Short mmCIF file of C-alpha atoms and ligand atoms in Angstrom, two decimals:
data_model
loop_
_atom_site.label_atom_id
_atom_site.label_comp_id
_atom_site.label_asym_id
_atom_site.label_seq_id
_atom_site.Cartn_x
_atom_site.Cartn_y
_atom_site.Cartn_z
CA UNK A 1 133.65 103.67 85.95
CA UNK A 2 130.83 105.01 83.30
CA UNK A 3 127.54 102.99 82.55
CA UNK A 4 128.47 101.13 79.43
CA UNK A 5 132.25 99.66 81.53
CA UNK A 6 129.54 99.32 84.95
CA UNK A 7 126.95 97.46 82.48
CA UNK A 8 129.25 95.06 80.97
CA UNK A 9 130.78 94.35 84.38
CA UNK A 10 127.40 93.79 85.73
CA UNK A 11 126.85 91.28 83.31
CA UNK A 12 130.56 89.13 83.16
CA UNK A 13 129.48 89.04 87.35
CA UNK A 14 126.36 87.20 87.00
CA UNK A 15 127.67 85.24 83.69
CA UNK A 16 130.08 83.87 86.49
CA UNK A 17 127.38 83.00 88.62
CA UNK A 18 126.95 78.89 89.00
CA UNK A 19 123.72 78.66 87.00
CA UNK A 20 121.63 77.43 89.70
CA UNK A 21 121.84 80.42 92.02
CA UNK A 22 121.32 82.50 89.11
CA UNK A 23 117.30 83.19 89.69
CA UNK A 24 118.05 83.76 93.43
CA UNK A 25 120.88 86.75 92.76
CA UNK A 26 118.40 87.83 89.88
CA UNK A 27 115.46 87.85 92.82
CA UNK A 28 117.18 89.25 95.29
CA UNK A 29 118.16 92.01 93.00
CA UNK A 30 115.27 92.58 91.75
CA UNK A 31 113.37 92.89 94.95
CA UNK A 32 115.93 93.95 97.81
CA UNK A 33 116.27 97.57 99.56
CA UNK A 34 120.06 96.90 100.17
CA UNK A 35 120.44 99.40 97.12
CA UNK A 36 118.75 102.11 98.59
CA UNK A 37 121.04 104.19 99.53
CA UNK A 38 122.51 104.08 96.00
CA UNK A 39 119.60 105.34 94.52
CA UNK A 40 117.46 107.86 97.13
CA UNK A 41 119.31 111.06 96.09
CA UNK A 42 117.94 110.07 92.52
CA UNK A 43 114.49 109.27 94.25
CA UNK A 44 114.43 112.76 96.27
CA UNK A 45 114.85 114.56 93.01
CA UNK A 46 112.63 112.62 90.94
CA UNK A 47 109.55 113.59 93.88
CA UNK A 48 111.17 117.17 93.82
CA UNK A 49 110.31 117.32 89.86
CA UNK A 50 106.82 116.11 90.60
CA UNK A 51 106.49 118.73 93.50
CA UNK A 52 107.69 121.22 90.11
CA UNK A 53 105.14 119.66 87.73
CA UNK A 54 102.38 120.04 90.16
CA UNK A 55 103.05 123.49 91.24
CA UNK A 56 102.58 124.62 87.90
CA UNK A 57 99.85 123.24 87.35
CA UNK A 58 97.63 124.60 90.63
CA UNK A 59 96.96 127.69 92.70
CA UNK A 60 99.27 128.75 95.36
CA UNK A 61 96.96 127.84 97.97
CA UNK A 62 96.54 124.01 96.27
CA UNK A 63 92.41 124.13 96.94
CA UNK A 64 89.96 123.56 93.98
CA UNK A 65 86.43 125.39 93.26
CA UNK A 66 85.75 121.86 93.23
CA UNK A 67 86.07 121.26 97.34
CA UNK A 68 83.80 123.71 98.59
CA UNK A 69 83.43 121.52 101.92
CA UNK A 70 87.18 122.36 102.38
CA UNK A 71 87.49 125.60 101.40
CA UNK A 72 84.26 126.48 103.91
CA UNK A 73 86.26 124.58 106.82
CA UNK A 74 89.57 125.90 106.78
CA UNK A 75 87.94 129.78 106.83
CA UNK A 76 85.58 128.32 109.92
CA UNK A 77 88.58 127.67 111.57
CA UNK A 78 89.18 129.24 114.92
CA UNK A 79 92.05 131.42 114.16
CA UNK A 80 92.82 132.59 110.42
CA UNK A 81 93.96 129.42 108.96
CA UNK A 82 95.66 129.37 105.36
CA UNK A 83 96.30 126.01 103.20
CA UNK A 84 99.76 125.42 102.50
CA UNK A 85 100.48 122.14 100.70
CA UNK A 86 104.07 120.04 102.76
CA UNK A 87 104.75 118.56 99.33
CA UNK A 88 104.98 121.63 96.99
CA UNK A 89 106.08 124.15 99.66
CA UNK A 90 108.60 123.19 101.90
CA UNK A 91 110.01 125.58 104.31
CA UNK A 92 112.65 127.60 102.53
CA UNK A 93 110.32 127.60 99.26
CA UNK A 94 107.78 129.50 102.12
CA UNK A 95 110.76 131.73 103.25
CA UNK A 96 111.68 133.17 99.72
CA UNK A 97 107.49 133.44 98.77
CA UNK A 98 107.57 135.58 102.20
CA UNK A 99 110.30 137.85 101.14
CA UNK A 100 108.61 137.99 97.58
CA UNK A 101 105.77 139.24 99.54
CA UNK A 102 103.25 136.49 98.34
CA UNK A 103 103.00 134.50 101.21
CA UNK A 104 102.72 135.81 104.75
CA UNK A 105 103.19 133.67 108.00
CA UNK A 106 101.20 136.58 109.87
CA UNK A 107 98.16 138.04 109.51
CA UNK A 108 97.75 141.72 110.73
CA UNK A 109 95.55 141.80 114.51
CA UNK A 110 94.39 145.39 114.31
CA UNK A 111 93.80 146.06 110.02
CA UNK A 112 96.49 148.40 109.10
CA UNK A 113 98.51 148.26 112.37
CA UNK A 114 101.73 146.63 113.24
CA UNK A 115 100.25 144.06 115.49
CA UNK A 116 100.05 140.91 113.70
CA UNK A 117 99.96 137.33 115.19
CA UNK A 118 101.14 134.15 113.04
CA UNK A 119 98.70 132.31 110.51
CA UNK A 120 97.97 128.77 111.27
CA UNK A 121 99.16 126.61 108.80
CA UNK A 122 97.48 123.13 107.83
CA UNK A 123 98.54 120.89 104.82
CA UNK A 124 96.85 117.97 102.86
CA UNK A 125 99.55 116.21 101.67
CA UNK A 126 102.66 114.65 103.77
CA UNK A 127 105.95 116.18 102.84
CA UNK A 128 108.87 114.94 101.63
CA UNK A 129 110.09 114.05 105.38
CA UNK A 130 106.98 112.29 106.37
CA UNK A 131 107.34 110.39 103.44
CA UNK A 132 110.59 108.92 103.57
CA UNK A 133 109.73 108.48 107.27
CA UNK A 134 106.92 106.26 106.47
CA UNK A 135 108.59 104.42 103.69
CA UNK A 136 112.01 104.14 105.81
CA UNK A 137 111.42 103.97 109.10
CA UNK A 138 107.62 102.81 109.39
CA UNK A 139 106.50 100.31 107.41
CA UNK A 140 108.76 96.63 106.53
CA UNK A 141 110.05 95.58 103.31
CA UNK A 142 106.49 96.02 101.01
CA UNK A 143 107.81 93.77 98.50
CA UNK A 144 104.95 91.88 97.20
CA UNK A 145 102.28 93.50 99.41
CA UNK A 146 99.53 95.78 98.17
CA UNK A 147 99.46 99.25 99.23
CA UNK A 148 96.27 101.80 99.51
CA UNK A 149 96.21 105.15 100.00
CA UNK A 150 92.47 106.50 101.15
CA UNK A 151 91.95 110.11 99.66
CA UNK A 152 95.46 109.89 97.49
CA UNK A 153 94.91 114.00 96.20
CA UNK A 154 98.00 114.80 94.79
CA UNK A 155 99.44 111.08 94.31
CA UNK A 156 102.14 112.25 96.84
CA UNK A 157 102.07 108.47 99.16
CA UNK A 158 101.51 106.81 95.76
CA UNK A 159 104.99 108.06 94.08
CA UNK A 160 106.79 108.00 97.41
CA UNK A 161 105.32 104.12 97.62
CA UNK A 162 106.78 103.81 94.12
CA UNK A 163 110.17 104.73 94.42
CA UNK A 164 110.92 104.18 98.09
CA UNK A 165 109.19 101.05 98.90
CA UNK A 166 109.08 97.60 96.57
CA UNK A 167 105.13 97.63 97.06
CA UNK A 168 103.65 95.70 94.38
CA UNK A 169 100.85 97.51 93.12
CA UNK A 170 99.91 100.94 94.89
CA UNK A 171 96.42 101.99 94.77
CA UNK A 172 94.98 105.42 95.68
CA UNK A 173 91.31 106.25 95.90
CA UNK A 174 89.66 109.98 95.45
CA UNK A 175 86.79 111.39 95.69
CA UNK A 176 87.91 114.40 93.45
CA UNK A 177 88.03 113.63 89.83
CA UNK A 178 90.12 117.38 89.47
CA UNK A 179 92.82 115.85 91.55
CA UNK A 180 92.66 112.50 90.00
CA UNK A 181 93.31 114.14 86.57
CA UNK A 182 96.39 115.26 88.10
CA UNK A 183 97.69 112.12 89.52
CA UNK A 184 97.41 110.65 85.87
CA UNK A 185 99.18 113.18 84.39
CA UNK A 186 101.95 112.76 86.85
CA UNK A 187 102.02 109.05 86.41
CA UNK A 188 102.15 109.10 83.04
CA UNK A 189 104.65 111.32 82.32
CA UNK A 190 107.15 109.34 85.07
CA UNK A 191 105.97 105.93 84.17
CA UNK A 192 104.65 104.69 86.82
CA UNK A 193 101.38 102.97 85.58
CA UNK A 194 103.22 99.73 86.19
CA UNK A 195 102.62 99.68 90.20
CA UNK A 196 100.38 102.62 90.64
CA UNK A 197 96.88 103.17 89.47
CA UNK A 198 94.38 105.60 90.90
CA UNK A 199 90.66 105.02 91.51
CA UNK A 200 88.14 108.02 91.46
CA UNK A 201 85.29 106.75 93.87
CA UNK A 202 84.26 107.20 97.17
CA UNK A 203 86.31 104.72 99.63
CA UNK A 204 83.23 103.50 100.82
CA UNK A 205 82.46 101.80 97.39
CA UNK A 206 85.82 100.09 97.27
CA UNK A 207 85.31 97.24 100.05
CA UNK A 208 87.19 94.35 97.95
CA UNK A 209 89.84 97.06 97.32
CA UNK A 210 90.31 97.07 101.48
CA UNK A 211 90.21 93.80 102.16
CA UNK A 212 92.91 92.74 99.67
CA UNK A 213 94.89 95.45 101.20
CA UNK A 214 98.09 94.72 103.43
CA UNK A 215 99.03 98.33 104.22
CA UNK A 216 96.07 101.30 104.16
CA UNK A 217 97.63 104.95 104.78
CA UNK A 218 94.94 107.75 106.03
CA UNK A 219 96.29 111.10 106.14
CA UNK A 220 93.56 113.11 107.69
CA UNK A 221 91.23 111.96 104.96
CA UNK A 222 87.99 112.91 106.14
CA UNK A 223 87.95 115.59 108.58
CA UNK A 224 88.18 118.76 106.17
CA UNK A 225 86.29 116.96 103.41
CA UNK A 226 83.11 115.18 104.74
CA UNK A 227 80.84 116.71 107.52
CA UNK A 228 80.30 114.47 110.57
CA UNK A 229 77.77 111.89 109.54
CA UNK A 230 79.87 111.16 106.37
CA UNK A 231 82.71 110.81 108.64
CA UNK A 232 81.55 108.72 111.10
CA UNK A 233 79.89 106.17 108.22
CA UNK A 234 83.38 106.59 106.59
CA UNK A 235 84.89 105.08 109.38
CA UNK A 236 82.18 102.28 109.96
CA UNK A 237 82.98 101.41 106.65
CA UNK A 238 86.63 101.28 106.62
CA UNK A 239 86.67 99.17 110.36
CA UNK A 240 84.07 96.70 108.57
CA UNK A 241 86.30 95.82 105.42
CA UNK A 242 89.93 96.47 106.33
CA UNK A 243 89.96 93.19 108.32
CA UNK A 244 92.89 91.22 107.05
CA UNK A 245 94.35 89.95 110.52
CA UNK A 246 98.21 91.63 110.12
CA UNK A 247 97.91 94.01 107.93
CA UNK A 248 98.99 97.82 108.73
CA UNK A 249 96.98 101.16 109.02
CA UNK A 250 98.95 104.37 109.14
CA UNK A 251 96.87 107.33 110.15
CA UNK A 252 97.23 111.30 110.54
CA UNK A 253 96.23 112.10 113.78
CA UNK A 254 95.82 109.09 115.74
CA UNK A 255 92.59 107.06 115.42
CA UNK A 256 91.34 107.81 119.11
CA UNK A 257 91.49 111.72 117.67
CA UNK A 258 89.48 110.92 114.51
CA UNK A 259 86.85 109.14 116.07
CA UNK A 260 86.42 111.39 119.09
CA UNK A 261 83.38 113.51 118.55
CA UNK A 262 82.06 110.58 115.89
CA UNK A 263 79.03 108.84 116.36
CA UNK A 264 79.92 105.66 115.38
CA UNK A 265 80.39 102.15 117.07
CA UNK A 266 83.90 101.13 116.83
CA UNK A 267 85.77 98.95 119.64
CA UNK A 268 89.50 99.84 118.66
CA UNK A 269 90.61 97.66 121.19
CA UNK A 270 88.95 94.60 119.37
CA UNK A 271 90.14 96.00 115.65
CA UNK A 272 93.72 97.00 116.08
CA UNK A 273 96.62 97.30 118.19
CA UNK A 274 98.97 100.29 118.08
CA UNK A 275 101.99 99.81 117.28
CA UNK A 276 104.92 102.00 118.91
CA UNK A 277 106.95 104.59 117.05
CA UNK A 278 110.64 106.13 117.29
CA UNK A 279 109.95 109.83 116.22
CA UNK A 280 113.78 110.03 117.14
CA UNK A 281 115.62 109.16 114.05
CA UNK A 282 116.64 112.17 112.63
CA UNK A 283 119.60 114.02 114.27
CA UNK A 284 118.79 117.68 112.17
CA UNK A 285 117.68 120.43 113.91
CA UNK A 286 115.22 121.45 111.10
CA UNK A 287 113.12 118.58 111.43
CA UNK A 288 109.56 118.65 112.25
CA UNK A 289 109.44 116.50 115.26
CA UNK A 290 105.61 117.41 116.04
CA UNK A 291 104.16 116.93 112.41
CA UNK A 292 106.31 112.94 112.57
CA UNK A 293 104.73 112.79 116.11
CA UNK A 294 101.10 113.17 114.60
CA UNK A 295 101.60 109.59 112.15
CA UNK A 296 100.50 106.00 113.78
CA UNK A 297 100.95 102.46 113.20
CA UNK A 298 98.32 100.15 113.67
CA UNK A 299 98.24 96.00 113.03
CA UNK A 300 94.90 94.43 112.09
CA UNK A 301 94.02 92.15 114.72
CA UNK A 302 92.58 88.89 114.23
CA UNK A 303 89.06 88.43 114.47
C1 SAM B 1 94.31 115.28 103.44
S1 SAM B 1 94.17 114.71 101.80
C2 SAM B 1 95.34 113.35 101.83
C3 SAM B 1 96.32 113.42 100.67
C4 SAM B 1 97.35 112.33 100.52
N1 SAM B 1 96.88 111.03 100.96
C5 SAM B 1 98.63 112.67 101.24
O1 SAM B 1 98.83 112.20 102.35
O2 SAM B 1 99.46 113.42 100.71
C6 SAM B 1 92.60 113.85 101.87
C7 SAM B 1 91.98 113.56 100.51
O3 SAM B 1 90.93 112.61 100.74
C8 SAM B 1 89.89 112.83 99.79
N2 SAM B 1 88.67 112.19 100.35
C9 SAM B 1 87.89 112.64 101.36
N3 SAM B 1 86.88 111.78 101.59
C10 SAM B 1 87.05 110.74 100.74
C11 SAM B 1 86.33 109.54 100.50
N4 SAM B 1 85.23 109.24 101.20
N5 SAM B 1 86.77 108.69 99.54
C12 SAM B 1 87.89 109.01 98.81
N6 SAM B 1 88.61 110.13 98.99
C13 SAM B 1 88.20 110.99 99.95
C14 SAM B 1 89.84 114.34 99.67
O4 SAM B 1 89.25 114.73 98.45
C15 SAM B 1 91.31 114.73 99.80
O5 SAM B 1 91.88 114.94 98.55
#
């Protein structure tokens, strides 16, 4: 059947509806996920355009002049460590920028010699996996909840909130005005300004923001981009306002890793409770079980 014939059948359907259960077919909808798997394939390539737009806009490596912090932590790294953003580069795009020679998973041992050993490889945004892990398998139906990313970069949570979830407003916070540039761009050009807006401040200015919150994701948002006294007052400040007994913290690593080797006064066991995981959902072979196995769930306890 083609649109206009699918439209007008559409509407005969609810014309027959007895008038009185109108709103509630109308709500439902308007608000359910039982048409998700209608419209994900349309969703996938929507974030693979934004991947597209992005890419063209930034450096291979996806670092700034503007995050010196990061850029000095990645080369203090113990082995040679290069930057390699999940959202614009997923594996096979890394396979053919090998074989174009400009990307290498190795880095040569002995200068000039065969011996080489492979690069390590960190990322600062989820990829396309994690997200529709998060968004599928992690968190419940968002409809009418509030939704805030900490350290949003790219925007990649935000536009994954807005077409795989039915959040109601998605908010991202950045420190990085460069990167918040970009996020407008990007949600201006897909219209998204209706659920998503993006805040450039520090997240510890943004207290009311966190307590009105019902879901907070934190993909390693401070470790490469604060040193340790910033970090550990980052945290104070996020365990002091994100107190809403029930709602849900997703971090990258797990909250015992981002607080060990922080000075900072935190009783988890008196703030949260962990909530367990099934990394298992994915039959593929080419899934990256250890990078799902690095995302937590936590529930805000009461207080
Ligand atoms: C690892 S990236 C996370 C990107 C994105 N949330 C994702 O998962 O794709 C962390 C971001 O947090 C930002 N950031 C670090 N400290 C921050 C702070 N105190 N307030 C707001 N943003 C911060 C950094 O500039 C960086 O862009």
């Amino acid at each position: 059947m083609e649109f206009r014939s699918a439209q007008r059948a559409v509407l005969q359907l609810i014309e027959a509806v007895a008038p009185a259960d109108r709103p509630a077919l109308l709500q439902w909808m308007r608000t359910t996920r039982d048409f998700d798997e209608f419209t994900q394939d349309n969703n996938d390539i929507m974030l693979k355009n934004i991947a597209d737009d992005l890419r063209s806009c930034l450096p291979l490596e996806t670092m700034l002049a503007s995050e010196p912090v990061a850029l000095q932590k990645i080369q203090q790294q113990p082995e040679p460590t290069v930057h390699v953003d999940a959202f614009l580069y997923d594996e096979d795009f890394i396979d053919s920028l090998c074989e174009e020679g400009r990307m290498s998973r190795n880095y040569c041992t002995v200068c000039g010699s065969q011996q080489t050993a492979p690069l390590g490889f960190i990322s600062h945004s989820f990829s396309l996996m994690e997200l529709k892990f998060i968004y599928h398998h992690i968190l419940p139906d968002l409809s009418g909840k509030v939704l805030v990313d900490v350290g949003s970069r790219l925007g990649t949570v935000l536009y994954g909130g807005y077409l795989y979830s039915s959040a109601v407003q998605l908010y991202g916070v950045e420190l990085n005005g460069d990167f918040c540039q970009l996020q407008e761009m990007v949600i201006k050009k897909y219209q998204f300004s209706d659920r998503i807006k993006v805040i450039h401040a520090d997240i510890r200015t943004q207290g009311s923001l966190l307590h009105s919150a019902d879901v907070v994701i934190m993909n390693n948002v401070f470790e490469y981009f604060l040193n340790e006294t910033e970090q550990a007052s980052a945290w104070e400040y996020i365990s002091h306002n994100l107190k809403k007994p029930g709602s849900l913290l997703v971090t990258v690593p797990s909250l015992e890793d981002s607080l060990s080797g922080l000075q900072t006064n935190i009783q988890l066991s008196s703030w949260v409770e962990e909530v367990p995981l099934n990394y298992d959902v994915y039959s593929q072979s080419d899934i990256d079980k250890e990078a799902l196995e690095q995302i937590h769930l936590y529930k805000i306890l009461q207080h």
